[in-house]
Coordinates of C-alpha atoms and ligand atoms in Angstrom, one line a residue:
M15 CA -26.7 -39.9 -8.4
S16 CA -26.0 -39.3 -11.9
E17 CA -28.8 -41.3 -13.5
P18 CA -32.1 -39.8 -13.7
T19 CA -34.9 -41.4 -11.4
D20 CA -38.5 -41.8 -12.8
K21 CA -39.7 -38.8 -10.6
G22 CA -36.7 -36.6 -12.2
I23 CA -37.9 -37.7 -15.7
Q24 CA -41.4 -36.8 -14.6
W25 CA -40.2 -33.6 -13.2
L26 CA -38.5 -32.8 -16.5
K27 CA -41.5 -33.6 -18.4
S28 CA -43.6 -31.4 -16.2
N29 CA -41.5 -28.3 -17.2
G30 CA -41.9 -29.2 -21.1
I31 CA -38.5 -30.8 -21.4
N32 CA -38.9 -34.3 -23.1
S33 CA -36.5 -37.1 -24.4
S34 CA -33.3 -35.5 -23.1
T35 CA -30.3 -37.4 -21.8
S36 CA -30.0 -35.9 -18.3
Y37 CA -27.1 -36.1 -15.9
W38 CA -28.1 -35.7 -12.4
N39 CA -26.1 -34.1 -9.5
L40 CA -22.7 -34.9 -11.1
T41 CA -19.7 -34.6 -9.0
A42 CA -17.3 -31.6 -9.8
H43 CA -14.9 -34.1 -11.3
E44 CA -17.5 -35.7 -13.6
L45 CA -18.7 -32.4 -14.6
T46 CA -14.9 -31.2 -15.4
H47 CA -14.6 -34.4 -17.4
E48 CA -17.9 -33.6 -19.2
T49 CA -16.7 -30.1 -20.3
L50 CA -13.2 -31.7 -21.4
R51 CA -15.0 -34.4 -23.7
L52 CA -17.3 -31.7 -25.2
K53 CA -14.0 -29.7 -25.7
Q54 CA -15.7 -26.5 -24.1
G55 CA -12.7 -26.6 -21.7
V56 CA -9.1 -27.3 -20.8
L57 CA -7.4 -28.2 -17.6
T58 CA -4.8 -25.9 -16.4
D59 CA -1.5 -26.9 -14.6
T60 CA -2.9 -26.8 -11.4
K61 CA -6.0 -29.0 -12.5
A62 CA -8.6 -26.3 -12.5
L63 CA -11.2 -26.1 -15.4
A64 CA -10.7 -23.2 -17.7
I65 CA -13.7 -22.2 -20.0
D66 CA -14.9 -19.4 -21.8
T67 CA -18.2 -18.2 -21.2
G68 CA -18.8 -17.1 -24.7
E69 CA -20.3 -13.7 -25.9
F70 CA -21.1 -12.3 -22.3
T71 CA -18.3 -11.9 -20.0
G72 CA -20.2 -10.1 -17.5
R73 CA -23.9 -9.5 -16.4
S74 CA -26.3 -7.8 -18.7
P75 CA -28.4 -5.9 -16.5
K76 CA -30.8 -4.1 -18.9
D77 CA -31.8 -7.7 -19.8
K78 CA -33.0 -8.5 -16.2
F79 CA -36.7 -8.9 -15.9
I80 CA -39.3 -9.8 -13.2
V81 CA -42.7 -11.2 -14.4
L82 CA -45.6 -8.6 -13.7
D83 CA -48.3 -10.4 -11.8
D84 CA -50.3 -10.1 -8.6
K85 CA -47.3 -10.9 -6.4
S86 CA -45.0 -8.5 -7.9
K87 CA -47.0 -5.6 -9.1
D88 CA -47.3 -3.5 -6.0
V89 CA -43.9 -4.6 -4.3
I90 CA -41.2 -4.4 -6.9
W91 CA -39.5 -1.3 -7.5
W92 CA -40.1 -1.0 -11.1
G93 CA -37.8 1.4 -13.2
D94 CA -34.4 1.0 -14.5
V95 CA -33.3 -1.8 -12.5
N96 CA -36.2 -4.1 -12.6
F97 CA -38.0 -4.2 -16.0
K98 CA -41.5 -5.9 -16.4
F99 CA -42.0 -9.0 -18.2
D100 CA -45.5 -10.0 -19.4
S101 CA -46.6 -13.3 -17.7
A102 CA -48.2 -14.8 -20.8
K103 CA -44.8 -14.0 -22.6
F104 CA -42.8 -15.6 -20.0
E105 CA -45.2 -19.0 -20.4
A106 CA -44.4 -18.9 -24.1
L107 CA -40.7 -18.2 -23.7
S108 CA -40.4 -21.0 -21.2
K109 CA -42.0 -23.5 -23.5
K110 CA -39.6 -22.4 -26.3
V111 CA -36.6 -22.8 -24.1
A112 CA -38.0 -26.3 -23.1
N113 CA -38.2 -27.1 -26.6
Y114 CA -34.9 -26.0 -27.2
L115 CA -33.5 -28.2 -24.5
S116 CA -35.6 -31.3 -25.2
G117 CA -33.7 -33.9 -27.0
K118 CA -30.3 -32.5 -25.8
T119 CA -28.0 -33.7 -23.2
I120 CA -28.6 -31.7 -20.0
Y121 CA -27.4 -31.4 -16.5
V122 CA -29.4 -31.1 -13.4
R123 CA -28.3 -30.3 -9.9
D124 CA -29.9 -29.6 -6.7
S125 CA -28.8 -27.1 -4.3
Y126 CA -29.6 -24.7 -1.4
A127 CA -29.1 -21.1 -0.6
C128 CA -28.9 -19.8 2.8
A129 CA -26.6 -21.4 5.3
D130 CA -29.0 -20.7 8.1
K131 CA -31.5 -23.5 7.9
N132 CA -34.4 -21.2 9.1
Y133 CA -34.4 -19.4 5.9
R134 CA -32.9 -22.0 3.5
I135 CA -34.5 -22.3 -0.1
S136 CA -34.1 -25.4 -2.3
I137 CA -33.2 -24.9 -6.0
R138 CA -32.9 -26.9 -8.9
V139 CA -30.7 -26.0 -11.5
V140 CA -30.9 -27.2 -15.2
T141 CA -28.0 -26.2 -17.4
E142 CA -27.2 -26.8 -21.1
H143 CA -23.6 -26.9 -20.4
P144 CA -21.7 -29.1 -17.9
W145 CA -19.4 -26.1 -17.1
S146 CA -22.4 -23.9 -15.9
N147 CA -23.9 -26.8 -13.7
L148 CA -20.2 -27.0 -12.2
F149 CA -20.5 -23.4 -11.3
A150 CA -24.0 -24.1 -9.6
N151 CA -22.2 -26.8 -7.5
N152 CA -19.4 -24.5 -6.4
L153 CA -21.0 -21.6 -5.8
F154 CA -24.6 -22.7 -4.2
I155 CA -24.8 -24.7 -0.9
R156 CA -24.1 -28.6 -1.7
P157 CA -26.7 -30.9 -0.2
G158 CA -25.6 -34.1 1.9
K159 CA -26.4 -37.1 0.5
D160 CA -29.5 -37.8 2.9
E161 CA -30.5 -34.5 1.9
L162 CA -30.1 -35.1 -2.0
A163 CA -32.5 -38.1 -1.6
A164 CA -35.1 -36.3 0.1
F165 CA -34.6 -33.1 -2.1
M166 CA -37.8 -31.1 -2.9
P167 CA -37.3 -28.3 -5.4
E168 CA -38.9 -25.2 -4.7
W169 CA -37.3 -23.0 -7.0
T170 CA -36.1 -23.6 -10.7
I171 CA -33.1 -22.3 -12.8
I172 CA -33.2 -23.1 -16.5
N173 CA -30.0 -21.9 -18.1
A174 CA -29.8 -22.2 -21.8
P175 CA -26.6 -20.0 -23.0
G176 CA -27.4 -21.3 -26.6
F177 CA -30.8 -20.4 -26.8
H178 CA -31.4 -17.2 -28.5
A179 CA -34.8 -15.3 -28.1
E180 CA -36.4 -13.2 -30.8
P181 CA -37.0 -9.9 -29.3
A182 CA -40.2 -8.8 -31.2
A183 CA -42.0 -12.1 -30.6
D184 CA -40.7 -13.1 -27.0
G185 CA -40.8 -9.7 -25.6
T186 CA -37.1 -9.7 -24.6
R187 CA -34.9 -6.6 -25.2
Q188 CA -32.2 -8.5 -27.1
H189 CA -31.6 -12.2 -27.7
N190 CA -30.3 -12.7 -24.1
F191 CA -32.5 -12.7 -21.1
T192 CA -32.5 -13.4 -17.2
I193 CA -36.2 -13.4 -16.1
V194 CA -37.6 -14.0 -12.5
D195 CA -41.2 -15.1 -12.1
L196 CA -41.9 -15.0 -8.6
T197 CA -45.3 -17.0 -8.8
R198 CA -44.1 -19.7 -11.1
K199 CA -40.7 -20.0 -9.1
I200 CA -38.7 -19.9 -12.0
I201 CA -35.7 -18.1 -13.3
L202 CA -35.2 -18.2 -17.0
I203 CA -31.8 -17.6 -18.3
G204 CA -31.0 -17.2 -21.8
G205 CA -28.5 -16.1 -24.4
S206 CA -25.6 -15.5 -21.9
G207 CA -23.4 -18.2 -20.9
Y208 CA -22.0 -15.6 -18.0
T209 CA -22.3 -17.8 -14.9
G210 CA -22.5 -14.6 -12.7
E211 CA -26.3 -14.5 -14.2
I212 CA -27.0 -17.7 -12.3
K213 CA -25.6 -16.4 -8.9
K214 CA -26.9 -13.0 -8.9
S215 CA -30.5 -14.1 -10.1
I216 CA -30.8 -16.0 -6.8
F217 CA -29.3 -12.9 -4.9
T218 CA -32.1 -10.7 -6.5
L219 CA -34.6 -13.5 -5.6
L220 CA -33.3 -13.4 -2.0
N221 CA -33.3 -9.4 -1.9
Y222 CA -36.9 -10.0 -2.5
I223 CA -38.0 -13.0 -0.2
L224 CA -36.0 -12.0 2.9
P225 CA -36.8 -8.5 3.6
H226 CA -40.4 -8.8 2.3
E227 CA -41.3 -12.0 3.7
K228 CA -39.1 -12.7 6.7
G229 CA -37.9 -9.5 7.9
V230 CA -34.3 -10.3 7.7
L231 CA -31.9 -7.9 6.0
S232 CA -30.3 -9.1 2.8
M233 CA -26.7 -7.6 1.9
H234 CA -24.3 -7.2 -0.9
C235 CA -21.3 -7.9 1.4
S236 CA -18.8 -10.5 2.5
A237 CA -18.3 -11.5 5.7
N238 CA -15.6 -13.0 8.2
V239 CA -15.3 -13.9 11.8
G240 CA -12.4 -13.5 14.4
K241 CA -10.9 -15.9 16.7
S242 CA -12.9 -14.4 19.6
G243 CA -16.1 -14.7 17.7
D244 CA -16.4 -11.2 16.4
T245 CA -18.0 -10.9 12.7
A246 CA -17.0 -8.2 10.2
I247 CA -19.1 -7.6 7.1
F248 CA -17.6 -5.9 4.2
F249 CA -20.1 -4.0 1.8
G250 CA -19.1 -2.8 -1.4
L251 CA -19.7 -2.7 -5.1
S252 CA -18.1 -4.8 -7.8
G253 CA -14.3 -4.4 -7.6
T254 CA -14.1 -2.6 -4.4
G255 CA -12.5 -5.6 -2.3
K256 CA -15.1 -7.6 -0.8
T257 CA -13.6 -11.0 -1.8
T258 CA -10.0 -9.9 -1.6
L259 CA -10.2 -8.2 1.9
S260 CA -12.6 -11.0 3.5
A261 CA -9.8 -13.7 2.7
D262 CA -8.0 -13.0 5.8
P263 CA -5.6 -15.9 7.0
N264 CA -6.1 -14.5 10.6
R265 CA -10.2 -14.8 10.4
G266 CA -12.6 -17.5 9.7
L267 CA -14.4 -16.9 6.0
I268 CA -18.1 -16.7 6.4
G269 CA -18.7 -15.9 2.7
D270 CA -17.5 -13.4 -0.1
D271 CA -20.5 -11.7 -1.6
E272 CA -24.1 -12.1 -0.4
H273 CA -25.4 -12.5 3.2
G274 CA -28.3 -12.2 5.4
W275 CA -28.8 -10.5 8.8
A276 CA -31.2 -12.1 10.9
D277 CA -32.0 -11.4 14.4
K278 CA -29.2 -13.6 16.0
T279 CA -27.2 -14.6 12.8
I280 CA -25.1 -13.2 9.7
F281 CA -25.4 -15.8 7.1
N282 CA -23.9 -16.8 3.7
F283 CA -26.5 -17.3 1.0
E284 CA -23.9 -19.4 -1.0
G285 CA -21.6 -22.1 -0.5
G286 CA -18.6 -20.7 -2.7
C287 CA -16.7 -18.0 -3.8
Y288 CA -16.5 -16.1 -7.2
A289 CA -13.3 -14.1 -7.1
K290 CA -11.6 -11.8 -9.5
C291 CA -8.4 -13.1 -11.3
V292 CA -7.1 -10.0 -12.9
N293 CA -3.4 -9.6 -11.8
L294 CA -3.9 -12.3 -9.1
S295 CA -0.7 -13.2 -7.4
A296 CA 0.2 -16.0 -4.9
E297 CA 2.2 -12.9 -2.9
K298 CA -0.9 -10.5 -2.7
E299 CA -3.7 -12.9 -2.4
P300 CA -2.4 -16.5 -1.5
E301 CA -5.7 -17.9 -0.4
I302 CA -7.4 -17.2 -3.7
F303 CA -4.5 -18.2 -5.7
K304 CA -4.3 -21.5 -3.9
A305 CA -7.9 -22.1 -4.2
V306 CA -7.4 -22.4 -8.5
R307 CA -7.1 -26.0 -8.2
E308 CA -8.9 -29.3 -9.3
D309 CA -12.9 -28.6 -9.4
A310 CA -12.4 -24.8 -9.5
L311 CA -13.8 -23.2 -12.7
L312 CA -11.9 -20.3 -14.3
E313 CA -13.3 -18.0 -16.8
N314 CA -12.2 -16.2 -19.7
V315 CA -8.4 -16.5 -18.6
R316 CA -5.4 -17.2 -21.0
F317 CA -2.3 -19.0 -20.6
F318 CA 1.5 -18.2 -21.3
P319 CA 2.3 -19.2 -24.7
G320 CA 2.9 -23.2 -25.0
T321 CA 1.9 -23.8 -21.3
K322 CA -1.2 -24.6 -19.4
K323 CA 0.0 -22.1 -16.7
V324 CA -2.5 -19.0 -16.3
N325 CA -1.3 -15.7 -17.1
Y326 CA -3.4 -13.7 -15.0
D327 CA -2.1 -10.3 -16.5
D328 CA -3.8 -11.4 -19.6
I329 CA -7.0 -9.9 -19.8
S330 CA -7.4 -10.0 -23.6
V331 CA -10.7 -11.5 -23.4
T332 CA -12.2 -9.4 -20.3
E333 CA -10.9 -7.7 -17.5
N334 CA -13.3 -9.8 -15.5
T335 CA -11.7 -12.8 -15.4
R336 CA -13.0 -15.2 -12.7
V337 CA -12.7 -18.1 -10.7
G338 CA -15.6 -20.0 -8.9
Y339 CA -14.8 -22.3 -6.0
P340 CA -16.7 -24.1 -3.2
I341 CA -15.9 -22.1 0.2
H342 CA -13.9 -24.9 1.7
F343 CA -11.3 -24.3 -0.6
I344 CA -10.5 -21.4 1.4
E345 CA -8.5 -23.0 4.4
N346 CA -10.3 -21.1 7.4
A347 CA -13.7 -21.1 6.1
V348 CA -16.3 -21.5 8.6
V349 CA -18.8 -24.4 8.1
P350 CA -21.7 -23.6 8.3
S351 CA -21.1 -20.2 6.8
V352 CA -23.2 -18.7 9.9
G353 CA -21.7 -16.1 12.4
G354 CA -23.0 -13.8 15.0
I355 CA -24.3 -10.0 15.0
P356 CA -21.1 -7.9 13.3
K357 CA -19.3 -6.0 15.7
N358 CA -17.9 -4.2 12.7
I359 CA -19.2 -3.1 9.3
F360 CA -17.0 -1.7 6.5
F361 CA -18.1 0.3 3.6
L362 CA -15.9 -0.4 0.9
T363 CA -15.6 2.4 -2.0
C364 CA -12.9 2.5 -4.8
D365 CA -12.7 6.3 -4.8
A366 CA -10.9 7.1 -8.0
F367 CA -11.2 10.7 -7.3
G368 CA -8.7 10.2 -4.3
V369 CA -10.9 12.3 -2.1
L370 CA -11.8 9.9 0.8
P371 CA -9.6 8.8 3.4
P372 CA -8.3 5.3 3.4
I373 CA -10.2 4.8 6.4
S374 CA -12.8 6.9 8.6
K375 CA -15.5 5.9 11.4
L376 CA -18.9 6.9 10.6
S377 CA -21.6 8.1 12.9
T378 CA -25.0 6.0 12.8
G379 CA -26.4 8.9 10.5
Q380 CA -23.0 8.8 8.2
A381 CA -23.5 5.2 8.1
M382 CA -27.0 5.6 6.8
Y383 CA -26.1 8.4 4.5
H384 CA -23.4 6.4 2.8
F385 CA -25.4 3.1 2.7
I386 CA -28.1 4.8 0.9
S387 CA -25.8 6.5 -1.2
G388 CA -23.5 3.5 -2.4
Y389 CA -20.6 5.5 -3.9
T390 CA -17.7 4.1 -5.6
A391 CA -15.9 5.1 -8.9
K392 CA -15.6 2.8 -11.9
V393 CA -12.6 3.5 -14.1
A394 CA -13.2 3.2 -17.5
G395 CA -11.8 0.5 -19.9
T396 CA -8.2 1.6 -21.1
E397 CA -9.1 0.1 -24.5
M398 CA -11.5 3.2 -25.1
G399 CA -8.7 5.5 -24.3
I400 CA -10.9 7.1 -21.4
T401 CA -8.9 8.3 -18.6
E402 CA -11.6 10.1 -16.7
P403 CA -13.2 7.9 -13.8
T404 CA -16.9 7.4 -14.0
L405 CA -18.9 8.3 -11.0
T406 CA -21.2 5.5 -9.5
F407 CA -24.0 5.8 -7.0
S408 CA -25.4 2.4 -6.1
A409 CA -27.9 2.4 -3.2
C410 CA -27.3 -0.2 -0.3
F411 CA -23.9 -1.0 -2.5
G412 CA -25.9 -3.2 -4.8
K413 CA -28.6 -1.2 -6.4
A414 CA -28.4 -3.7 -9.5
F415 CA -29.9 -6.5 -7.2
L416 CA -32.4 -4.8 -5.4
P417 CA -35.9 -5.8 -6.3
L418 CA -37.4 -3.6 -3.6
H419 CA -37.2 0.0 -3.0
P420 CA -33.7 0.9 -1.2
T421 CA -35.5 2.6 1.8
K422 CA -36.6 -0.8 2.5
Y423 CA -33.2 -2.1 3.0
A424 CA -32.0 0.8 4.7
E425 CA -34.9 0.9 7.1
L426 CA -33.8 -2.6 8.2
L427 CA -30.2 -1.7 8.4
G428 CA -31.2 1.5 10.5
K429 CA -32.9 -0.8 13.2
K430 CA -30.1 -3.2 13.3
L431 CA -27.5 -0.5 13.9
N432 CA -30.0 1.2 16.7
E433 CA -30.6 -2.3 18.2
N434 CA -26.7 -3.3 18.4
N435 CA -23.5 -1.6 19.1
V436 CA -21.8 -1.8 15.8
N437 CA -18.6 -0.1 14.8
V438 CA -19.4 1.3 11.0
W439 CA -16.0 2.1 9.0
L440 CA -15.9 3.8 5.4
V441 CA -12.7 2.4 3.7
N442 CA -11.5 3.9 0.6
T443 CA -9.7 1.0 -1.6
G444 CA -9.4 3.4 -4.5
W445 CA -7.0 6.2 -5.3
T446 CA -4.6 8.0 -3.1
G447 CA -2.1 11.1 -4.0
G448 CA -4.4 12.5 -6.6
S449 CA -7.2 11.1 -8.6
Y450 CA -6.9 8.5 -11.2
G451 CA -4.1 9.4 -13.7
T452 CA -2.1 11.2 -11.1
G453 CA -2.5 9.2 -8.0
S454 CA -2.1 5.6 -7.6
R455 CA -4.5 2.8 -6.1
I456 CA -3.8 2.5 -2.4
K457 CA -1.6 -0.4 -1.6
L458 CA -3.6 -3.6 -0.9
S459 CA -1.1 -4.1 2.2
Y460 CA -2.1 -0.8 3.8
T461 CA -5.7 -1.5 3.3
R462 CA -5.5 -4.8 5.1
A463 CA -3.4 -3.2 8.1
L464 CA -6.1 -0.6 8.4
I465 CA -8.9 -3.0 8.5
T466 CA -6.7 -5.2 11.0
A467 CA -6.3 -2.2 13.2
A468 CA -10.0 -1.4 13.2
L469 CA -10.9 -5.1 14.2
S470 CA -8.4 -5.3 17.0
G471 CA -9.3 -2.2 18.5
E472 CA -6.0 -0.7 18.0
L473 CA -7.4 2.0 15.6
E474 CA -9.5 3.4 18.2
K475 CA -6.5 4.4 20.6
A476 CA -5.5 7.0 17.8
K477 CA -6.3 10.7 17.8
F478 CA -8.9 11.3 15.2
D479 CA -9.2 14.2 12.9
T480 CA -11.9 15.7 10.9
L481 CA -11.7 15.9 7.0
P482 CA -13.4 19.1 5.8
V483 CA -16.4 18.9 3.7
F484 CA -17.1 15.2 4.1
N485 CA -17.1 15.7 7.8
L486 CA -15.2 12.3 8.1
S487 CA -13.5 11.3 11.2
M488 CA -10.1 9.9 10.3
P489 CA -7.5 8.1 12.5
S490 CA -4.1 9.9 12.6
A491 CA -2.1 6.9 13.1
C492 CA -1.9 3.0 12.7
P493 CA 0.4 0.4 12.6
E494 CA 2.2 -0.7 9.5
V495 CA 0.7 2.3 7.5
P496 CA 2.7 5.6 6.8
L497 CA 1.1 8.5 8.8
E498 CA 1.0 10.8 5.8
I499 CA -1.4 8.9 3.8
L500 CA -4.2 8.7 6.5
N501 CA -5.4 12.1 5.6
P502 CA -5.8 12.3 1.8
R503 CA -5.6 15.9 1.3
S504 CA -2.1 15.6 2.8
T505 CA -1.1 13.0 -0.1
W506 CA -2.1 15.6 -2.9
K507 CA 0.7 17.9 -4.0
D508 CA -1.8 20.4 -5.3
K509 CA -3.9 21.3 -2.2
N510 CA -6.3 23.6 -4.2
A511 CA -6.8 20.8 -6.8
Y512 CA -7.8 18.3 -3.8
D513 CA -10.1 21.1 -2.4
A514 CA -11.9 21.4 -5.9
K515 CA -12.0 17.5 -6.3
A516 CA -13.6 17.4 -2.9
N517 CA -16.3 19.8 -3.7
E518 CA -17.0 18.1 -6.8
L519 CA -17.5 14.9 -5.5
A520 CA -19.6 16.3 -2.5
N521 CA -21.6 17.9 -5.0
S522 CA -22.4 14.6 -6.8
F523 CA -23.2 13.0 -3.6
V524 CA -25.7 15.9 -2.7
K525 CA -27.3 15.9 -6.1
N526 CA -27.6 11.8 -6.0
F527 CA -29.5 11.9 -2.6
Q528 CA -32.1 14.0 -3.7
Q529 CA -34.1 11.2 -4.8
Y530 CA -34.0 9.5 -1.4
S531 CA -34.4 12.7 1.0
S532 CA -38.0 12.6 1.4
A533 CA -37.3 9.0 3.2
A534 CA -34.3 10.2 5.3
N535 CA -34.7 11.7 8.8
D536 CA -32.8 14.5 10.2
E537 CA -29.7 12.7 11.3
I538 CA -29.4 11.3 8.2
L539 CA -30.0 14.5 6.0
A540 CA -27.4 16.2 8.6
S541 CA -24.7 13.6 7.4
A542 CA -24.5 15.0 4.0
P543 CA -21.3 16.5 2.8
K544 CA -21.0 20.3 2.9
V545 CA -20.1 21.7 -0.4
T546 CA -17.9 24.9 0.5
E547 CA -18.3 28.6 -0.6
S548 CA -15.5 28.7 -3.2
A549 CA -17.0 25.8 -5.1
Ligands
ATP619 P1 -17.7 -8.5 -7.1 O1 -18.7 -8.0 -6.5 O2 -17.5 -8.4 -8.5 O3 -17.1 -10.0 -6.6 P2 -15.6 -7.6 -5.0 O4 -16.0 -6.4 -4.1 O5 -15.6 -8.9 -4.3 O6 -16.2 -7.2 -6.4 P3 -12.6 -8.0 -5.6 O7 -12.8 -9.3 -6.2 O8 -12.2 -8.3 -3.9 O9 -13.9 -7.3 -5.4 O10 -11.8 -7.0 -6.1 C1 -11.0 -6.2 -5.7 C2 -9.8 -6.0 -6.7 O11 -9.0 -4.8 -6.4 C3 -8.7 -7.3 -6.7 O12 -8.5 -7.6 -7.9 C4 -7.5 -6.6 -5.8 O13 -6.4 -7.3 -6.0 C5 -7.6 -5.3 -6.3 N1 -7.0 -4.3 -5.4 C6 -5.9 -3.4 -5.5 N2 -5.7 -2.6 -4.6 C7 -6.7 -2.9 -3.6 C8 -6.8 -2.5 -2.3 N3 -6.2 -1.7 -1.6 N4 -7.8 -3.0 -1.4 C9 -8.7 -4.0 -2.0 N5 -8.6 -4.5 -3.2 C10 -7.4 -4.1 -4.0
MN620 MN1 -16.5 -11.0 -5.1

């Protein structure tokens, strides 16, 4: 499949890309070798390909645009998440990018998104670099041989990291951009080699198509399934533990980041995982550690001097070191990546204040309140010398990827919660024993034990206490977890300091929720934390 067909060349021409040498649907192995040949990467001791993504080692949310046209204008949640892009400017910029790619060697790949065939979309990905194409191979769903022969691309991603826009002429903010055109069905990515732009642009697209056109809830969550067929999903912002906690030796992995909830199924949008590598170890995260092998793509890591052994503690390039691999690299992955309606939902929050309990059970009203709020805390980069954690509220645990207003997703979730019997848990994967600086991050093994007990039903057997201010229902016991950590207040030496922090956090919740309160019902509003008098 590597040589272009006449049809393929014609397709490139119709997109303005002329006389390029194009390689079509190369295997992961071939793309790895192309990358090595071009000296854009090296092989590690486990034969994974390691590359640097260049100037960008993370997404650039301020440079993400949606083309303003009849299809988008009244539907998109315009503002600081979705920036408008002029349609004529898009046309002109597409031509410039096509000219830039013309005459170059390019890599074309046909893939799918959405493991449930009822919702599947076909995507053709054209990349300037072979490793970006390997990323698309690893992360999206790989068509079979027959499917490839009959492939009809509906959506196109053009990925040109080496192309730099001229903001004044091209209508961009700076030299890099990710622009989604819903009418032309093209996603144009330029100036950034960060591969996450490729996957998250499709996530953004599906966050439009599925709720708006198909009545399916799209979710920023991971998913796995137990031996008895019980599905669990884990919502959470970046770094809260979606990928880490969904890789569970006792459960089948459905997916690590993006899913849809249809009438009868939960389905993965993707065909691979994109795991963080910072401090990765065989002891703590054996499944992910083992997935760093031949055909996997490592990003922005560094080696132990004089070796090709990755030093996962070295974050000198970025804290956001990553590895992308096809989902079947996780031993117990479910194929196809589809499961039934979830029995348990976990909201993961990395609370750097150390205020929220390691686990608590939410009522439906509380579940809606926390879903709309999307609280987590980011710990500022140590290199800046900042020690205070930054609060973030990211609606639906994925605000940055929502083309529609958050209430659209909340309505769909509310309907699902009312129609099905689902347990919803709030899990703090962040701090305990004090805020960032005083306390410490809760041990991964404790979080895993709490989740295991919630899934088995064991946790329900415990007596539940209520945490003041947040009114959260916390278990008083859990196997393999020290009792004293279950109530966050008891882990703080200074109880007054805890109460003050809890009030401070509650205040932030209340303030943040004001923007959504007109769309929320009484049950949801009653679930807001109650700031105490002394605050
Ligand atoms: P993204 O959306 O960026 O992919 P994510 O939600 O998938 O983020 P993970 O990749 O799972 O996040 O990152 C969680 C990180 O936090 C991992 O590096 C993990 O080792 C670390 N960690 C430390 N303690 C815990 C804990 N108690 N629970 C979960 N993760 C923990
Ligand atoms: Mn992840």
